[in-house]
Coordinates of N, CA and C in Angstrom, one line a residue:
X1 N 16.5 23.1 -7.7 CA 16.1 21.8 -8.1 C 16.5 20.7 -7.1
X2 N 17.8 20.9 -6.6 CA 18.3 19.9 -5.7 C 17.5 19.9 -4.4
X3 N 17.0 21.0 -4.0 CA 16.2 21.1 -2.7 C 14.9 20.4 -2.9
X4 N 14.3 20.5 -4.1 CA 13.0 19.9 -4.3 C 13.2 18.3 -4.4
X5 N 14.3 17.9 -5.0 CA 14.6 16.5 -5.0 C 14.9 15.9 -3.6
X6 N 15.7 16.6 -2.9 CA 16.0 16.2 -1.5 C 14.8 16.1 -0.6
X7 N 13.9 17.1 -0.8 CA 12.7 17.1 0.0 C 11.7 16.0 -0.4
X8 N 11.7 15.7 -1.7 CA 10.8 14.6 -2.2 C 11.3 13.3 -1.8
X9 N 12.6 13.1 -1.6 CA 13.2 11.8 -1.1 C 12.7 11.6 0.3
X10 N 12.8 12.6 1.2 CA 12.4 12.5 2.6 C 10.9 12.3 2.6
X11 N 10.1 13.0 1.8 CA 8.7 12.8 1.8 C 8.3 11.4 1.3
X12 N 9.0 10.9 0.3 CA 8.8 9.6 -0.3 C 9.1 8.5 0.8
X13 N 10.1 8.7 1.5 CA 10.5 7.8 2.6 C 9.4 7.7 3.7
X14 N 8.9 8.9 4.1 CA 7.8 8.9 5.1 C 6.5 8.4 4.6
X15 N 6.3 8.6 3.3 CA 5.1 8.0 2.6 C 5.1 6.5 2.6
X16 N 6.3 5.9 2.4 CA 6.5 4.4 2.4 C 6.2 3.9 3.8
X17 N 6.8 4.7 4.8 CA 6.5 4.3 6.2 C 5.0 4.4 6.5
X18 N 4.4 5.4 6.0 CA 2.9 5.5 6.1 C 2.2 4.3 5.5
X19 N 2.6 3.8 4.4 CA 2.0 2.6 3.8 C 2.1 1.4 4.7
X20 N 3.3 1.3 5.3 CA 3.6 0.1 6.2 C 2.7 0.3 7.4
X21 N 2.5 1.5 7.9 CA 1.7 1.7 9.1 C 0.2 1.3 8.8
X22 N -0.2 1.8 7.6 CA -1.6 1.5 7.2 C -1.8 0.0 7.0
X23 N -0.9 -0.7 6.4 CA -1.0 -2.2 6.3 C -1.0 -2.8 7.7
X24 N -0.2 -2.4 8.6 CA -0.2 -3.0 9.9 C -1.5 -2.7 10.6
X25 N -2.0 -1.5 10.5 CA -3.4 -1.2 11.0 C -4.4 -2.1 10.4
X26 N -4.3 -2.3 9.1 CA -5.3 -3.3 8.5 C -5.2 -4.7 9.1
X27 N -4.0 -5.1 9.4 CA -3.8 -6.4 10.1 C -4.5 -6.4 11.4
X28 N -4.3 -5.3 12.2 CA -4.9 -5.2 13.5 C -6.4 -5.2 13.5
X29 N -6.9 -4.4 12.5 CA -8.4 -4.3 12.4 C -8.9 -5.7 12.0
X30 N -8.2 -6.4 11.1 CA -8.7 -7.7 10.6 C -8.7 -8.7 11.8
X31 N -7.6 -8.7 12.6 CA -7.5 -9.6 13.7 C -8.6 -9.3 14.8
X32 N -9.0 -8.1 14.9 CA -10.0 -7.7 16.0 C -11.4 -7.8 15.5
X33 N -11.6 -8.1 14.2 CA -13.0 -8.1 13.6 C -13.7 -9.3 14.2
X34 N -15.0 -9.0 14.6 CA -15.8 -10.0 15.2 C -17.0 -10.3 14.2
X35 N -17.5 -9.3 13.6 CA -18.6 -9.6 12.7 C -18.3 -8.9 11.3
X36 N -18.9 -9.5 10.3 CA -18.7 -9.0 8.9 C -19.2 -7.6 8.7
X37 N -20.3 -7.3 9.3 CA -20.9 -6.0 9.1 C -20.1 -4.9 9.7
X38 N -19.6 -5.1 11.0 CA -18.8 -4.1 11.6 C -17.5 -3.9 10.9
X39 N -16.9 -5.0 10.5 CA -15.6 -4.9 9.8 C -15.8 -4.2 8.4
X40 N -16.9 -4.4 7.7 CA -17.1 -3.7 6.5 C -17.3 -2.2 6.7
X41 N -17.9 -1.9 7.8 CA -18.1 -0.5 8.1 C -16.8 0.2 8.5
X42 N -16.0 -0.5 9.3 CA -14.6 0.0 9.6 C -13.8 0.2 8.3
X43 N -13.8 -0.7 7.4 CA -13.0 -0.6 6.2 C -13.6 0.4 5.3
X44 N -14.9 0.7 5.3 CA -15.4 1.7 4.4 C -14.9 3.1 4.8
X45 N -14.6 3.2 6.1 CA -14.0 4.5 6.6 C -12.5 4.5 6.5
X46 N -11.8 3.4 6.6 CA -10.4 3.3 6.6 C -9.7 3.2 5.2
X47 N -10.4 2.6 4.3 CA -9.9 2.4 2.9 C -9.4 3.7 2.3
X48 N -10.1 4.8 2.4 CA -9.5 6.0 1.8 C -8.2 6.4 2.4
X49 N -7.9 6.1 3.6 CA -6.7 6.5 4.2 C -5.5 5.7 3.6
X50 N -5.8 4.4 3.3 CA -4.8 3.6 2.6 C -4.6 4.1 1.2
X51 N -5.6 4.6 0.5 CA -5.5 5.1 -0.8 C -4.7 6.4 -0.8
X52 N -4.9 7.2 0.2 CA -4.1 8.4 0.3 C -2.6 8.1 0.5
X53 N -2.3 7.1 1.3 CA -0.9 6.7 1.5 C -0.3 6.2 0.3
X54 N -1.0 5.4 -0.5 CA -0.4 4.9 -1.8 C -0.3 6.0 -2.7
X55 N -1.2 6.9 -2.8 CA -1.2 8.1 -3.7 C 0.0 9.0 -3.3
X56 N 0.3 9.1 -2.0 CA 1.4 10.0 -1.6 C 2.7 9.4 -2.1
X57 N 2.9 8.1 -2.0 CA 4.1 7.5 -2.5 C 4.3 7.7 -4.0
X58 N 3.2 7.4 -4.7 CA 3.2 7.6 -6.2 C 3.5 9.0 -6.5
X59 N 2.8 10.0 -5.9 CA 3.1 11.4 -6.2 C 4.5 11.8 -5.9
X60 N 5.0 11.5 -4.8 CA 6.4 11.9 -4.5 C 7.4 11.2 -5.4
X61 N 7.1 10.0 -5.8 CA 7.9 9.3 -6.8 C 7.9 10.0 -8.2
X62 N 6.7 10.5 -8.6 CA 6.6 11.3 -9.8 C 7.4 12.6 -9.7
X63 N 7.3 13.3 -8.5 CA 8.1 14.5 -8.4 C 9.6 14.2 -8.5
X64 N 10.1 13.1 -7.9 CA 11.5 12.8 -8.0 C 11.9 12.4 -9.4
X65 N 11.0 11.7 -10.2 CA 11.3 11.4 -11.6 C 11.3 12.7 -12.4
X66 N 10.5 13.7 -12.1 CA 10.5 14.9 -12.8 C 11.8 15.7 -12.5
X67 N 12.2 15.6 -11.3 CA 13.5 16.3 -10.9 C 14.7 15.7 -11.6
X68 N 14.6 14.4 -11.9 CA 15.6 13.7 -12.6 C 15.4 13.7 -14.1
X69 N 14.6 14.6 -14.6 CA 14.3 14.7 -16.0 C 13.7 13.4 -16.6
X70 N 12.8 12.8 -15.9 CA 12.1 11.6 -16.3 C 13.0 10.4 -16.8
X71 N 14.0 10.2 -16.1 CA 14.9 9.1 -16.4 C 14.2 7.8 -15.9
X72 N 14.0 6.9 -16.8 CA 13.4 5.6 -16.4 C 14.5 4.6 -16.2
X73 N 14.9 4.5 -14.9 CA 15.9 3.5 -14.5 C 15.2 2.2 -14.1
X74 N 16.0 1.2 -14.0 CA 15.4 -0.1 -13.6 C 14.7 0.0 -12.2
X75 N 15.3 0.8 -11.3 CA 14.6 1.0 -10.0 C 13.3 1.7 -10.2
X76 N 13.2 2.7 -11.0 CA 11.9 3.4 -11.2 C 10.9 2.5 -11.8
X77 N 11.3 1.7 -12.8 CA 10.3 0.8 -13.5 C 9.8 -0.3 -12.5
X78 N 10.7 -0.8 -11.6 CA 10.3 -1.8 -10.6 C 9.4 -1.2 -9.6
X79 N 9.6 0.0 -9.2 CA 8.8 0.7 -8.3 C 7.4 1.0 -8.9
X80 N 7.3 1.3 -10.1 CA 6.0 1.5 -10.8 C 5.3 0.1 -10.8
X81 N 5.9 -0.9 -11.2 CA 5.3 -2.3 -11.2 C 4.8 -2.7 -9.8
X82 N 5.6 -2.4 -8.8 CA 5.2 -2.8 -7.4 C 4.1 -1.9 -7.0
X83 N 4.0 -0.6 -7.4 CA 2.9 0.2 -7.0 C 1.6 -0.3 -7.6
X84 N 1.7 -0.7 -8.9 CA 0.5 -1.2 -9.6 C 0.1 -2.5 -8.9
X85 N 1.1 -3.4 -8.5 CA 0.7 -4.6 -7.8 C 0.0 -4.4 -6.5
X86 N 0.5 -3.4 -5.7 CA -0.1 -3.1 -4.4 C -1.5 -2.6 -4.7
X87 N -1.7 -1.7 -5.7 CA -3.1 -1.2 -6.0 C -4.0 -2.4 -6.3
X88 N -3.5 -3.3 -7.2 CA -4.3 -4.4 -7.6 C -4.7 -5.3 -6.4
X89 N -3.7 -5.5 -5.5 CA -4.0 -6.4 -4.3 C -5.0 -5.7 -3.4
X90 N -4.9 -4.4 -3.3 CA -5.9 -3.6 -2.4 C -7.3 -3.7 -3.1
X91 N -7.4 -3.6 -4.4 CA -8.7 -3.6 -5.0 C -9.3 -5.0 -4.9
X92 N -8.5 -6.1 -5.0 CA -9.0 -7.4 -4.8 C -9.5 -7.6 -3.4
X93 N -8.7 -7.1 -2.4 CA -9.1 -7.3 -1.0 C -10.4 -6.6 -0.7
X94 N -10.5 -5.3 -1.2 CA -11.7 -4.5 -0.9 C -12.9 -5.0 -1.6
X95 N -12.7 -5.4 -2.9 CA -13.8 -5.9 -3.7 C -14.4 -7.2 -3.1
X96 N -13.5 -8.1 -2.7 CA -13.9 -9.4 -2.0 C -14.7 -9.1 -0.8
X97 N -14.2 -8.1 0.0 CA -15.0 -7.7 1.2 C -16.3 -7.1 0.9
X98 N -16.4 -6.3 -0.1 CA -17.7 -5.7 -0.5 C -18.8 -6.7 -0.8
X99 N -18.4 -7.8 -1.5 CA -19.4 -8.8 -1.9 C -19.4 -10.0 -1.0
X100 N -18.7 -9.9 0.2 CA -18.6 -11.0 1.1 C -20.0 -11.3 1.7
X101 N -20.4 -12.5 1.6 CA -21.7 -13.0 2.2 C -21.4 -14.2 3.1
X102 N -20.2 -14.8 3.0 CA -19.9 -16.0 3.8 C -19.2 -15.6 5.1
X103 N -18.6 -16.6 5.6 CA -17.9 -16.5 6.9 C -16.7 -15.5 6.9
X104 N -16.6 -14.8 7.9 CA -15.5 -13.8 8.0 C -14.2 -14.4 8.2
X105 N -14.1 -15.6 8.8 CA -12.9 -16.3 9.0 C -12.2 -16.7 7.7
X106 N -12.9 -17.1 6.7 CA -12.4 -17.4 5.4 C -11.8 -16.1 4.8
X107 N -12.5 -15.0 4.9 CA -12.0 -13.8 4.4 C -10.7 -13.3 5.1
X108 N -10.7 -13.5 6.4 CA -9.5 -13.2 7.2 C -8.2 -13.8 6.7
X109 N -8.3 -15.1 6.4 CA -7.2 -15.8 5.8 C -6.8 -15.2 4.5
X110 N -7.7 -15.0 3.6 CA -7.5 -14.4 2.3 C -6.9 -13.1 2.4
X111 N -7.4 -12.2 3.2 CA -6.9 -10.8 3.4 C -5.6 -10.8 4.0
X112 N -5.3 -11.7 5.0 CA -4.0 -11.8 5.6 C -2.9 -12.1 4.6
X113 N -3.2 -13.0 3.6 CA -2.2 -13.4 2.6 C -2.0 -12.1 1.7
X114 N -3.0 -11.4 1.3 CA -2.9 -10.3 0.5 C -2.1 -9.2 1.2
X115 N -2.4 -8.9 2.4 CA -1.7 -7.9 3.2 C -0.2 -8.3 3.4
X116 N 0.1 -9.6 3.6 CA 1.4 -10.1 3.7 C 2.2 -9.9 2.4
X117 N 1.6 -10.1 1.3 CA 2.2 -9.8 0.0 C 2.6 -8.3 -0.1
X118 N 1.6 -7.5 0.3 CA 1.9 -6.1 0.2 C 3.0 -5.6 1.1
X119 N 3.1 -6.2 2.3 CA 4.3 -5.9 3.2 C 5.5 -6.4 2.6
X120 N 5.5 -7.6 2.0 CA 6.7 -8.1 1.3 C 7.2 -7.2 0.2
X121 N 6.2 -6.8 -0.6 CA 6.6 -5.9 -1.8 C 7.2 -4.6 -1.3
X122 N 6.5 -4.0 -0.3 CA 7.0 -2.7 0.2 C 8.4 -2.8 0.8
X123 N 8.6 -3.8 1.7 CA 9.9 -4.0 2.3 C 11.0 -4.4 1.4
X124 N 10.6 -5.2 0.4 CA 11.7 -5.7 -0.6 C 12.2 -4.5 -1.4
X125 N 11.3 -3.7 -1.9 CA 11.7 -2.5 -2.7 C 12.5 -1.5 -1.9
X126 N 12.0 -1.4 -0.6 CA 12.7 -0.5 0.3 C 14.1 -1.0 0.6
X127 N 14.2 -2.2 0.9 CA 15.6 -2.8 1.2 C 16.5 -2.7 0.0
X128 N 15.9 -2.9 -1.2 CA 16.7 -2.8 -2.4 C 17.2 -1.4 -2.6
X129 N 16.4 -0.4 -2.4 CA 16.8 1.0 -2.6 C 17.8 1.5 -1.5
X130 N 17.8 0.8 -0.3 CA 18.8 1.2 0.7 C 20.1 0.6 0.4
X131 N 20.2 -0.4 -0.4 CA 21.5 -1.0 -0.7 C 22.4 -0.1 -1.5

């Protein structure tokens, strides 16, 4: 059981790093976007990758909670809330892009704010867990 828990901690850590990489790639793609149609096409291909990264973090967290006999500590509850918040922010960002008919520059500002919040949430919970 300890081996499974130790492995899930390492996998969880790399999954969180994966989320940060996906968010940074989203920033890069957003900054390089020239037209709305091209950016929407890129995001339709890239969004599943972000979903897999978020799912990996949630799955490894569930494995760790199962190894700890489903103990709901304050840290676990806050991680669950932050996961839900990141999912909601991603849905808002993608839904806004899906129905975007106006200028891409307005969307870039909006999406940058949402991505910045996601980075803050991810880094803040990571820093807290390292303390």
